[in-house]
Amino acid sequence: MSALRNIKYNEEEDGELPSLVTGEETNLKEILENVSYDGGNIVSDAKVERVNKQMESVGNNMKGSQKRKRIPVSIITGYLGSGKSTLLEKIALKGADKKIAVILNEFGDSSEIEKAMTIKNGSSSYQEWLDLGNGCLCCSLKNIGVKAIEDMVERSPGKIDYILLETSGIADPAPIAKMFWQDEGLNSSVYIDGIITVLDCEHILKCLDDVSVDAHWHGDKVGLEGNLTIAHFQLAMADRIIMNKYDKIEHSPNTIKQLQKRIREINCIAPMYFTKYSETSIDKLLDIHAYDSIRVSDILDNSVGGGTIHDHRMGTVMLTFRPLRDEEEYNEKFLKQFLQPLLWKNFGALTVLEDGSQHNEHNWEVQRTKGLILIEGNNPAVRVIQGVRDTYDVFPGRCDDDGSQKECKIVLIGKYLEKDSIEKLLHKTLNNN
C-alpha cells in the first residue's frame, strides 16, 4: 500500500490542526469561526483530491489483480481413428509445465484415457473430473456447453491452466467454436485458442471424396450436405492441421504431393504438420491465439496457392486491395456493403442490387474469415478481422515493422465460394461513389 503513504495529515501542508472540539464547549461557535484554513476545511481541498486519486488508482490495481484468469481451450477434431486421442495423450504427457484438463465427447477410440472414463453422474450433462495421475484431469461431456465447462472449472480452482476439448469424429467444429468465441464478451472464464484438425494420411482423400448419403467409408453415420463431407468442414475450420500416420505414405512422393495439393485447395492458411503417431511439438499447437489479434505475417506467410480455388465445394479465396481512404469508407462501405452481406447472405441477409432486387444466385457460405485492413486518412489505423460463419469481430492490429505491407488482405474459407463474384462485389463497393 505504498501509494497511501502520503495520505496522513501534514501540518505544514494542510495547516495547523485545531484543538480537539467535543461539541460541549460554551464558545463552540467562536472556535469554529476561527478555523479558517482553506475556507474552513481542516484538510485542504487539494489534499482531499490527491487522496481520492490515490485511492482510485489503488482500487483499479486491486480490481485488475482480482480478475479471473481466463483459461484457453483448444478444440481437437477429426474422424475416428485419425489419431485425436493419441494426440491428446501426447500433449498431456509433454505439457508438464501446464495443468491440462482433457474433455472427451466420444468413446470410439481405444486410448487409455477413454478406457479410464467410466465415472457416471446421473442425469447431469457432464461428469466429474478424473485425475489421470500425471497432473492432468479428464472428464466426459455429453452436451458441450460453455456454461458446463465453466462450472467444471470453477469446481476445480487452481487445478487447470489449459483445456483440450475433443469433439465427436462426425462433428462440425464451427458451432462449438462460435459458441466459445461469442461467450468471451460475457466475461467468460474460458476462451477459444484454436482448432486442431487431425487427419489420417492414408484415408483422408477417400474421406473427402466419399459423399454417400447414409454412411462414410469406415461406417460412421455422418450428416452430409450436398456433396460435402464433414471432413471438408473440419478442414475449413482448422487453425492447425495434423497430417497423421505419415509412415503409411512416406515412401510415396506422388501421394504426398497429391495430399498437400488437395488439403491446400480447402484451407491454405493453416500450418500443416506431417506426423507419426501424432508426435509433434506442443509449442506448435497450444497458445496460438487464433481468434484474437494477429499480425500481417500470420496471414501472408501461411497463405499458399495464390487464392485459386480448385475444390469448388469447399475452398479458400484470398483478396488483396488498396488501403481504405478513411474510417467512413471502412465502416459504411467495406463493413456494411461488402463484408456483412458476404457473411450474412445465407443467414437471412441478401445483397440488394442497384435496381432494388435481392441478389440470390450464389450458394456460398463463409466458414472462416481472417483479414487485415489498412485505413489511411487523418488517423491511420490497422484493423484485424476474425470471423466464424456469420459472426465476425474486429481487433486493433499492426503492420510488420519493415513496412512491407501496402495492401489490405482478406482470406475467406467456405463452401462454393466464387472468387470472381466476390471480387466484383468488393470492387463495386469500393469504387461506387
CSV table of C-alpha atoms in Angstrom, one decimal:
chain,number,residue,atom,x,y,z
A,1,MET,CA,0.0,0.0,0.0
A,2,SER,CA,2.9,2.4,-0.7
A,3,ALA,CA,0.5,4.6,-2.7
A,4,LEU,CA,-1.1,5.6,0.6
A,5,ARG,CA,2.0,6.8,2.4
A,6,ASN,CA,1.3,10.5,1.8
A,7,ILE,CA,-2.4,10.4,2.9
A,8,LYS,CA,-1.7,11.2,6.6
A,9,TYR,CA,-2.3,14.7,7.9
A,10,ASN,CA,0.6,17.1,7.3
A,11,GLU,CA,0.6,20.2,9.4
A,12,GLU,CA,3.0,22.1,7.0
A,13,GLU,CA,0.9,21.2,4.0
A,14,ASP,CA,-2.6,21.3,5.5
A,15,GLY,CA,-2.3,24.0,8.2
A,16,GLU,CA,-2.3,23.8,12.0
A,17,LEU,CA,-4.6,21.2,13.5
A,18,PRO,CA,-7.2,22.9,15.8
A,19,SER,CA,-7.7,21.8,19.3
A,20,LEU,CA,-9.9,18.9,19.9
A,21,VAL,CA,-13.6,20.0,19.9
A,22,THR,CA,-16.1,17.9,21.8
A,23,GLY,CA,-19.2,20.0,20.9
A,24,GLU,CA,-19.9,20.8,24.6
A,25,GLU,CA,-17.7,24.0,24.7
A,26,THR,CA,-19.6,27.2,25.6
A,27,ASN,CA,-17.7,29.1,23.0
A,28,LEU,CA,-18.2,26.5,20.3
A,29,LYS,CA,-19.3,29.0,17.6
A,30,GLU,CA,-16.3,31.1,18.2
A,31,ILE,CA,-13.9,28.1,17.9
A,32,LEU,CA,-15.4,27.0,14.6
A,33,GLU,CA,-15.3,30.5,13.2
A,34,ASN,CA,-11.6,30.7,13.9
A,35,VAL,CA,-10.9,27.6,11.8
A,36,SER,CA,-10.1,29.3,8.5
A,37,TYR,CA,-7.7,27.0,6.9
A,38,ASP,CA,-8.5,26.7,3.2
A,39,GLY,CA,-12.0,28.1,3.5
A,40,GLY,CA,-12.7,26.5,6.9
A,41,ASN,CA,-11.6,23.0,5.9
A,42,ILE,CA,-9.3,21.3,8.4
A,43,VAL,CA,-7.7,19.4,5.5
A,44,SER,CA,-7.2,21.3,2.2
A,45,ASP,CA,-9.3,20.5,-0.8
A,46,ALA,CA,-6.1,19.9,-2.7
A,47,LYS,CA,-5.1,17.2,-0.2
A,48,VAL,CA,-8.5,15.6,-0.4
A,49,GLU,CA,-8.3,15.5,-4.2
A,50,ARG,CA,-4.9,13.9,-4.1
A,51,VAL,CA,-6.0,11.2,-1.7
A,52,ASN,CA,-9.1,10.4,-3.8
A,53,LYS,CA,-6.9,10.0,-6.9
A,54,GLN,CA,-4.6,7.7,-5.0
A,55,MET,CA,-7.5,5.6,-3.7
A,56,GLU,CA,-8.9,5.3,-7.2
A,57,SER,CA,-5.6,4.2,-8.5
A,58,VAL,CA,-5.2,1.6,-5.8
A,59,GLY,CA,-8.8,0.4,-6.4
A,60,ASN,CA,-8.1,-0.1,-10.1
A,61,ASN,CA,-5.0,-2.1,-9.3
A,62,MET,CA,-6.9,-4.3,-6.9
A,63,LYS,CA,-9.6,-4.9,-9.5
A,64,GLY,CA,-7.1,-5.9,-12.0
A,65,SER,CA,-5.4,-8.3,-9.7
A,66,GLN,CA,-8.8,-9.8,-8.8
A,67,LYS,CA,-9.8,-10.5,-12.4
A,68,ARG,CA,-10.4,-14.2,-13.2
A,69,LYS,CA,-7.7,-16.0,-15.0
A,70,ARG,CA,-9.1,-16.9,-18.4
A,71,ILE,CA,-8.3,-20.4,-19.5
A,72,PRO,CA,-7.6,-21.2,-23.2
A,73,VAL,CA,-9.5,-24.0,-24.9
A,74,SER,CA,-8.1,-25.9,-27.9
A,75,ILE,CA,-10.7,-27.9,-29.9
A,76,ILE,CA,-9.4,-31.1,-31.4
A,77,THR,CA,-11.4,-32.6,-34.2
A,78,GLY,CA,-11.0,-35.3,-36.8
A,79,TYR,CA,-12.6,-38.7,-37.8
A,80,LEU,CA,-12.4,-41.7,-35.5
A,81,GLY,CA,-9.1,-43.4,-36.0
A,82,SER,CA,-7.3,-40.3,-37.2
A,83,GLY,CA,-5.2,-40.1,-34.0
A,84,LYS,CA,-7.1,-37.4,-32.0
A,85,SER,CA,-6.9,-39.4,-28.7
A,86,THR,CA,-3.3,-40.2,-29.3
A,87,LEU,CA,-2.5,-36.5,-29.8
A,88,LEU,CA,-4.4,-35.8,-26.6
A,89,GLU,CA,-2.2,-38.2,-24.7
A,90,LYS,CA,1.0,-36.9,-26.2
A,91,ILE,CA,0.1,-33.3,-25.3
A,92,ALA,CA,-0.9,-34.3,-21.8
A,93,LEU,CA,2.4,-36.1,-21.3
A,94,LYS,CA,4.5,-33.3,-22.7
A,95,GLY,CA,2.7,-30.4,-21.1
A,96,ALA,CA,4.5,-30.9,-17.8
A,97,ASP,CA,4.5,-27.1,-17.1
A,98,LYS,CA,0.7,-26.9,-17.6
A,99,LYS,CA,-2.1,-28.3,-15.7
A,100,ILE,CA,-4.1,-29.6,-18.6
A,101,ALA,CA,-7.8,-30.7,-18.5
A,102,VAL,CA,-9.0,-33.1,-21.2
A,103,ILE,CA,-12.6,-33.1,-22.1
A,104,LEU,CA,-13.9,-36.0,-24.2
A,105,ASN,CA,-17.0,-36.1,-26.2
A,106,GLU,CA,-17.0,-39.6,-27.6
A,107,PHE,CA,-15.8,-43.1,-26.7
A,108,GLY,CA,-14.9,-44.6,-30.0
A,109,ASP,CA,-11.1,-44.7,-29.9
A,110,SER,CA,-9.2,-47.2,-27.8
A,111,SER,CA,-7.0,-44.8,-26.0
A,112,GLU,CA,-6.1,-45.4,-22.3
A,113,ILE,CA,-7.7,-42.1,-21.4
A,114,GLU,CA,-11.1,-43.1,-22.8
A,115,LYS,CA,-10.9,-46.6,-21.3
A,116,ALA,CA,-10.4,-44.9,-17.9
A,117,MET,CA,-13.5,-42.8,-18.3
A,118,THR,CA,-16.2,-44.8,-16.5
A,119,ILE,CA,-17.5,-42.3,-14.0
A,120,LYS,CA,-21.2,-41.6,-14.1
A,121,ASN,CA,-23.0,-38.6,-12.8
A,122,GLY,CA,-26.7,-39.3,-13.0
A,123,SER,CA,-28.6,-37.1,-15.4
A,124,SER,CA,-26.1,-34.3,-15.3
A,125,SER,CA,-24.8,-33.0,-18.6
A,126,TYR,CA,-21.2,-33.6,-17.5
A,127,GLN,CA,-19.2,-36.0,-15.5
A,128,GLU,CA,-16.8,-35.3,-12.6
A,129,TRP,CA,-13.1,-34.8,-13.3
A,130,LEU,CA,-11.0,-37.9,-13.3
A,131,ASP,CA,-7.4,-37.5,-12.0
A,132,LEU,CA,-5.1,-39.1,-14.5
A,133,GLY,CA,-2.2,-39.1,-12.0
A,134,ASN,CA,0.1,-37.1,-14.2
A,135,GLY,CA,-1.0,-33.6,-13.2
A,136,CYS,CA,-3.9,-33.7,-15.8
A,137,LEU,CA,-7.6,-34.0,-15.3
A,138,CYS,CA,-10.1,-35.7,-17.6
A,139,CYS,CA,-13.8,-35.8,-18.0
A,140,SER,CA,-16.5,-36.7,-20.5
A,141,LEU,CA,-19.0,-34.1,-21.7
A,142,LYS,CA,-22.4,-35.4,-23.0
A,143,ASN,CA,-23.6,-32.0,-24.1
A,144,ILE,CA,-20.9,-29.5,-24.9
A,145,GLY,CA,-21.7,-26.1,-23.5
A,146,VAL,CA,-19.6,-23.2,-22.3
A,147,LYS,CA,-21.5,-22.9,-19.1
A,148,ALA,CA,-21.0,-26.6,-18.3
A,149,ILE,CA,-17.2,-26.2,-18.8
A,150,GLU,CA,-17.1,-23.0,-16.8
A,151,ASP,CA,-18.9,-24.8,-13.9
A,152,MET,CA,-16.5,-27.7,-14.1
A,153,VAL,CA,-13.5,-25.3,-14.0
A,154,GLU,CA,-15.0,-23.4,-11.0
A,155,ARG,CA,-15.2,-26.6,-9.1
A,156,SER,CA,-11.5,-27.2,-9.7
A,157,PRO,CA,-10.0,-23.8,-8.7
A,158,GLY,CA,-6.2,-23.5,-9.4
A,159,LYS,CA,-6.1,-27.0,-11.0
A,160,ILE,CA,-6.4,-26.1,-14.6
A,161,ASP,CA,-4.2,-24.0,-16.9
A,162,TYR,CA,-5.4,-25.3,-20.3
A,163,ILE,CA,-8.3,-27.2,-21.7
A,164,LEU,CA,-8.3,-29.7,-24.6
A,165,LEU,CA,-11.7,-30.4,-25.9
A,166,GLU,CA,-12.0,-33.5,-28.2
A,167,THR,CA,-15.1,-33.4,-30.3
A,168,SER,CA,-17.1,-36.2,-31.9
A,169,GLY,CA,-15.4,-37.5,-35.1
A,170,ILE,CA,-18.5,-36.7,-37.0
A,171,ALA,CA,-19.0,-33.2,-35.6
A,172,ASP,CA,-18.7,-29.9,-37.4
A,173,PRO,CA,-16.5,-27.8,-35.1
A,174,ALA,CA,-17.8,-24.4,-36.3
A,175,PRO,CA,-20.8,-24.2,-33.9
A,176,ILE,CA,-18.6,-25.2,-31.0
A,177,ALA,CA,-16.0,-22.6,-31.9
A,178,LYS,CA,-18.6,-19.9,-32.4
A,179,MET,CA,-20.2,-20.7,-29.0
A,180,PHE,CA,-16.9,-20.2,-27.2
A,181,TRP,CA,-16.0,-17.1,-29.1
A,182,GLN,CA,-19.3,-15.4,-28.6
A,183,ASP,CA,-19.2,-16.1,-24.9
A,184,GLU,CA,-16.0,-14.2,-24.5
A,185,GLY,CA,-17.9,-10.9,-24.5
A,186,LEU,CA,-19.9,-12.2,-21.5
A,187,ASN,CA,-16.8,-12.2,-19.2
A,188,SER,CA,-16.4,-16.0,-19.7
A,189,SER,CA,-13.6,-17.7,-17.7
A,190,VAL,CA,-12.6,-19.7,-20.8
A,191,TYR,CA,-11.7,-18.6,-24.4
A,192,ILE,CA,-11.0,-20.5,-27.6
A,193,ASP,CA,-7.4,-20.6,-28.5
A,194,GLY,CA,-7.7,-22.6,-31.8
A,195,ILE,CA,-8.9,-25.6,-33.7
A,196,ILE,CA,-6.6,-28.6,-34.3
A,197,THR,CA,-7.8,-30.9,-37.1
A,198,VAL,CA,-6.2,-34.4,-37.2
A,199,LEU,CA,-6.3,-36.2,-40.5
A,200,ASP,CA,-5.4,-39.8,-41.4
A,201,CYS,CA,-2.9,-39.5,-44.3
A,202,GLU,CA,-3.8,-42.9,-45.6
A,203,HIS,CA,-7.6,-42.3,-45.9
A,204,ILE,CA,-8.3,-38.6,-46.0
A,205,LEU,CA,-8.6,-38.4,-49.8
A,206,LYS,CA,-11.2,-41.1,-49.6
A,207,CYS,CA,-13.0,-39.3,-46.8
A,208,LEU,CA,-13.2,-36.1,-48.9
A,209,ASP,CA,-14.5,-38.0,-52.0
A,210,ASP,CA,-17.0,-40.2,-50.2
A,211,VAL,CA,-20.3,-38.3,-50.3
A,212,SER,CA,-22.6,-41.3,-49.9
A,213,VAL,CA,-25.8,-40.2,-48.1
A,214,ASP,CA,-26.1,-43.0,-45.4
A,215,ALA,CA,-22.6,-43.8,-44.2
A,216,HIS,CA,-19.0,-42.9,-44.6
A,217,TRP,CA,-16.2,-45.2,-45.8
A,218,HIS,CA,-15.5,-46.5,-42.3
A,219,GLY,CA,-19.2,-46.9,-41.3
A,220,ASP,CA,-19.7,-43.8,-39.3
A,221,LYS,CA,-23.1,-42.1,-39.7
A,222,VAL,CA,-22.4,-38.6,-40.8
A,223,GLY,CA,-24.5,-35.5,-41.6
A,224,LEU,CA,-23.7,-34.6,-45.1
A,225,GLU,CA,-24.7,-31.5,-47.0
A,226,GLY,CA,-24.9,-31.9,-50.8
A,227,ASN,CA,-21.6,-33.3,-51.9
A,228,LEU,CA,-19.7,-32.1,-48.9
A,229,THR,CA,-18.4,-34.3,-46.2
A,230,ILE,CA,-17.7,-33.5,-42.5
A,231,ALA,CA,-14.0,-33.7,-43.4
A,232,HIS,CA,-14.5,-30.6,-45.5
A,233,PHE,CA,-15.9,-28.6,-42.6
A,234,GLN,CA,-13.3,-29.9,-40.2
A,235,LEU,CA,-10.5,-28.8,-42.6
A,236,ALA,CA,-12.1,-25.4,-43.3
A,237,MET,CA,-12.2,-24.5,-39.6
A,238,ALA,CA,-8.7,-25.8,-38.9
A,239,ASP,CA,-6.1,-23.4,-37.4
A,240,ARG,CA,-3.5,-26.2,-37.3
A,241,ILE,CA,-3.6,-29.4,-39.4
A,242,ILE,CA,-2.0,-32.6,-38.2
A,243,MET,CA,-1.4,-35.0,-41.1
A,244,ASN,CA,-1.1,-38.1,-39.0
A,245,LYS,CA,0.0,-41.6,-40.0
A,246,TYR,CA,2.7,-40.2,-42.3
A,247,ASP,CA,4.5,-43.5,-42.1
A,248,LYS,CA,1.8,-45.1,-44.3
A,249,ILE,CA,2.6,-42.8,-47.2
A,250,GLU,CA,6.2,-41.6,-46.7
A,251,HIS,CA,7.6,-43.8,-49.4
A,252,SER,CA,5.1,-42.4,-52.0
A,253,PRO,CA,6.1,-38.9,-53.1
A,254,ASN,CA,3.2,-38.7,-55.5
A,255,THR,CA,0.7,-39.4,-52.7
A,256,ILE,CA,2.3,-36.8,-50.5
A,257,LYS,CA,2.2,-34.2,-53.3
A,258,GLN,CA,-1.5,-35.0,-54.0
A,259,LEU,CA,-2.4,-34.8,-50.3
A,260,GLN,CA,-0.7,-31.4,-49.9
A,261,LYS,CA,-2.4,-30.0,-53.0
A,262,ARG,CA,-5.8,-31.3,-52.0
A,263,ILE,CA,-5.7,-30.0,-48.4
A,264,ARG,CA,-4.4,-26.6,-49.6
A,265,GLU,CA,-7.3,-26.3,-52.0
A,266,ILE,CA,-9.6,-26.3,-49.0
A,267,ASN,CA,-7.5,-24.5,-46.4
A,268,CYS,CA,-4.4,-22.7,-47.5
A,269,ILE,CA,-3.6,-20.7,-44.3
A,270,ALA,CA,-3.4,-23.2,-41.5
A,271,PRO,CA,0.1,-24.6,-40.8
A,272,MET,CA,0.3,-28.3,-41.8
A,273,TYR,CA,2.4,-30.8,-39.9
A,274,PHE,CA,3.1,-34.4,-41.0
A,275,THR,CA,3.3,-36.7,-38.0
A,276,LYS,CA,3.8,-40.4,-37.0
A,277,TYR,CA,1.7,-41.5,-34.0
A,278,SER,CA,0.6,-37.8,-33.6
A,279,GLU,CA,4.1,-36.9,-32.4
A,280,THR,CA,4.7,-33.2,-32.7
A,281,SER,CA,5.9,-30.2,-30.6
A,282,ILE,CA,3.1,-28.8,-28.4
A,283,ASP,CA,4.5,-25.3,-28.9
A,284,LYS,CA,3.1,-25.5,-32.5
A,285,LEU,CA,-0.4,-26.4,-31.2
A,286,LEU,CA,-1.1,-24.6,-27.9
A,287,ASP,CA,-1.3,-20.9,-27.1
A,288,ILE,CA,-1.6,-19.9,-30.8
A,289,HIS,CA,-4.3,-17.2,-30.2
A,290,ALA,CA,-6.0,-18.0,-33.5
A,291,TYR,CA,-9.1,-16.0,-32.6
A,292,ASP,CA,-7.7,-12.7,-31.4
A,293,SER,CA,-5.4,-10.1,-32.9
A,294,ILE,CA,-2.9,-11.3,-35.5
A,295,ARG,CA,0.0,-9.8,-37.4
A,296,VAL,CA,0.2,-9.5,-41.1
A,297,SER,CA,2.7,-12.3,-41.4
A,298,ASP,CA,0.2,-14.7,-39.9
A,299,ILE,CA,-1.9,-14.3,-43.0
A,300,LEU,CA,0.8,-13.7,-45.6
A,301,ASP,CA,3.4,-16.3,-44.5
A,302,ASN,CA,0.9,-19.2,-44.2
A,303,SER,CA,-1.1,-18.5,-47.4
A,304,VAL,CA,-0.2,-20.6,-50.4
A,305,GLY,CA,-1.8,-21.2,-53.7
A,306,GLY,CA,-2.5,-17.6,-54.8
A,307,GLY,CA,-6.1,-17.8,-53.9
A,308,THR,CA,-7.1,-20.1,-56.8
A,309,ILE,CA,-10.0,-22.5,-55.9
A,310,HIS,CA,-9.7,-26.0,-57.3
A,311,ASP,CA,-12.2,-27.8,-55.0
A,312,HIS,CA,-15.3,-25.8,-55.7
A,313,ARG,CA,-17.2,-27.4,-52.8
A,314,MET,CA,-15.0,-26.0,-50.0
A,315,GLY,CA,-12.1,-23.8,-50.7
A,316,THR,CA,-10.1,-20.6,-49.9
A,317,VAL,CA,-10.4,-17.2,-51.5
A,318,MET,CA,-7.7,-14.6,-50.9
A,319,LEU,CA,-8.3,-11.0,-51.9
A,320,THR,CA,-5.9,-8.0,-51.8
A,321,PHE,CA,-7.0,-4.5,-52.4
A,322,ARG,CA,-6.0,-0.9,-51.8
A,323,PRO,CA,-5.9,0.7,-48.3
A,324,LEU,CA,-9.2,2.3,-47.4
A,325,ARG,CA,-9.3,6.1,-47.5
A,326,ASP,CA,-10.7,6.7,-44.1
A,327,GLU,CA,-12.9,5.4,-41.3
A,328,GLU,CA,-16.1,6.3,-43.2
A,329,GLU,CA,-15.1,4.1,-46.1
A,330,TYR,CA,-14.2,1.3,-43.7
A,331,ASN,CA,-17.5,1.4,-41.8
A,332,GLU,CA,-20.0,2.5,-44.5
A,333,LYS,CA,-18.6,0.6,-47.5
A,334,PHE,CA,-16.3,-2.2,-46.5
A,335,LEU,CA,-18.2,-3.5,-43.5
A,336,LYS,CA,-21.8,-2.6,-44.3
A,337,GLN,CA,-21.8,-3.1,-48.1
A,338,PHE,CA,-19.2,-5.8,-48.6
A,339,LEU,CA,-18.3,-7.9,-45.5
A,340,GLN,CA,-21.7,-8.1,-43.8
A,341,PRO,CA,-23.7,-9.1,-47.0
A,342,LEU,CA,-21.0,-11.6,-47.8
A,343,LEU,CA,-21.2,-13.3,-44.4
A,344,TRP,CA,-24.9,-12.9,-43.8
A,345,LYS,CA,-26.3,-13.7,-47.3
A,346,ASN,CA,-27.2,-17.2,-46.4
A,347,PHE,CA,-28.1,-16.3,-42.8
A,348,GLY,CA,-31.1,-14.2,-43.6
A,349,ALA,CA,-29.5,-11.2,-45.3
A,350,LEU,CA,-29.3,-10.8,-49.1
A,351,THR,CA,-27.3,-8.4,-51.3
A,352,VAL,CA,-29.5,-5.7,-52.8
A,353,LEU,CA,-28.7,-4.7,-56.4
A,354,GLU,CA,-29.0,-1.2,-57.9
A,355,ASP,CA,-32.4,-1.9,-59.3
A,356,GLY,CA,-33.6,-2.8,-55.8
A,357,SER,CA,-33.8,-6.6,-56.4
A,358,GLN,CA,-32.2,-9.0,-54.0
A,359,HIS,CA,-29.2,-11.0,-55.2
A,360,ASN,CA,-29.6,-14.7,-54.5
A,361,GLU,CA,-27.9,-16.5,-57.3
A,362,HIS,CA,-24.9,-17.9,-55.2
A,363,ASN,CA,-24.9,-20.6,-52.7
A,364,TRP,CA,-21.7,-19.7,-51.0
A,365,GLU,CA,-21.3,-19.7,-47.2
A,366,VAL,CA,-18.2,-18.5,-45.5
A,367,GLN,CA,-17.0,-20.7,-42.7
A,368,ARG,CA,-13.9,-18.8,-41.6
A,369,THR,CA,-12.7,-15.2,-42.1
A,370,LYS,CA,-9.4,-13.6,-41.5
A,371,GLY,CA,-8.4,-10.2,-42.7
A,372,LEU,CA,-6.1,-7.2,-42.2
A,373,ILE,CA,-7.4,-3.8,-43.2
A,374,LEU,CA,-5.3,-0.7,-43.6
A,375,ILE,CA,-7.0,2.6,-43.1
A,376,GLU,CA,-5.5,5.9,-44.2
A,377,GLY,CA,-6.7,9.4,-43.6
A,378,ASN,CA,-6.0,11.8,-40.6
A,379,ASN,CA,-5.9,8.9,-38.2
A,380,PRO,CA,-4.2,5.9,-39.9
A,381,ALA,CA,-5.2,2.6,-38.4
A,382,VAL,CA,-4.9,-1.2,-38.8
A,383,ARG,CA,-7.9,-3.5,-38.2
A,384,VAL,CA,-7.7,-7.2,-37.9
A,385,ILE,CA,-10.9,-9.2,-38.7
A,386,GLN,CA,-11.7,-12.6,-37.4
A,387,GLY,CA,-14.9,-14.5,-38.2
A,388,VAL,CA,-16.7,-17.8,-37.9
A,389,ARG,CA,-19.6,-18.2,-40.3
A,390,ASP,CA,-22.0,-15.3,-39.9
A,391,THR,CA,-20.2,-13.8,-36.8
A,392,TYR,CA,-17.2,-11.6,-37.0
A,393,ASP,CA,-15.1,-9.4,-34.7
A,394,VAL,CA,-12.6,-6.6,-35.2
A,395,PHE,CA,-9.4,-6.0,-33.3
A,396,PRO,CA,-6.8,-3.3,-33.4
A,397,GLY,CA,-3.8,-4.6,-35.4
A,398,ARG,CA,-0.4,-3.6,-36.5
A,399,CYS,CA,1.7,-4.0,-39.6
A,400,ASP,CA,5.1,-5.6,-39.7
A,401,ASP,CA,8.0,-3.4,-38.7
A,402,ASP,CA,9.6,-3.5,-42.1
A,403,GLY,CA,6.7,-1.6,-43.7
A,404,SER,CA,6.3,-4.2,-46.4
A,405,GLN,CA,2.5,-4.4,-46.1
A,406,LYS,CA,1.0,-1.9,-48.5
A,407,GLU,CA,-2.4,-3.5,-49.2
A,408,CYS,CA,-5.4,-4.8,-47.4
A,409,LYS,CA,-5.9,-8.6,-47.4
A,410,ILE,CA,-8.8,-10.8,-46.6
A,411,VAL,CA,-8.9,-14.6,-46.5
A,412,LEU,CA,-12.2,-16.5,-46.8
A,413,ILE,CA,-12.7,-20.2,-46.3
A,414,GLY,CA,-16.1,-21.6,-47.2
A,415,LYS,CA,-18.3,-23.6,-49.4
A,416,TYR,CA,-19.0,-22.8,-53.1
A,417,LEU,CA,-17.0,-19.6,-52.9
A,418,GLU,CA,-16.8,-17.8,-56.3
A,419,LYS,CA,-13.7,-15.6,-56.3
A,420,ASP,CA,-14.8,-13.6,-59.4
A,421,SER,CA,-18.2,-12.8,-57.9
A,422,ILE,CA,-16.7,-11.8,-54.6
A,423,GLU,CA,-14.0,-9.7,-56.2
A,424,LYS,CA,-16.7,-7.9,-58.3
A,425,LEU,CA,-18.7,-7.2,-55.2
A,426,LEU,CA,-15.7,-5.7,-53.5
A,427,HIS,CA,-14.6,-3.7,-56.5
A,428,LYS,CA,-18.1,-2.3,-56.9
A,429,THR,CA,-18.4,-1.4,-53.2
A,430,LEU,CA,-15.1,0.5,-53.1
A,431,ASN,CA,-15.5,2.2,-56.4
A,432,ASN,CA,-19.1,3.3,-56.1
A,433,ASN,CA,-19.2,7.0,-55.2
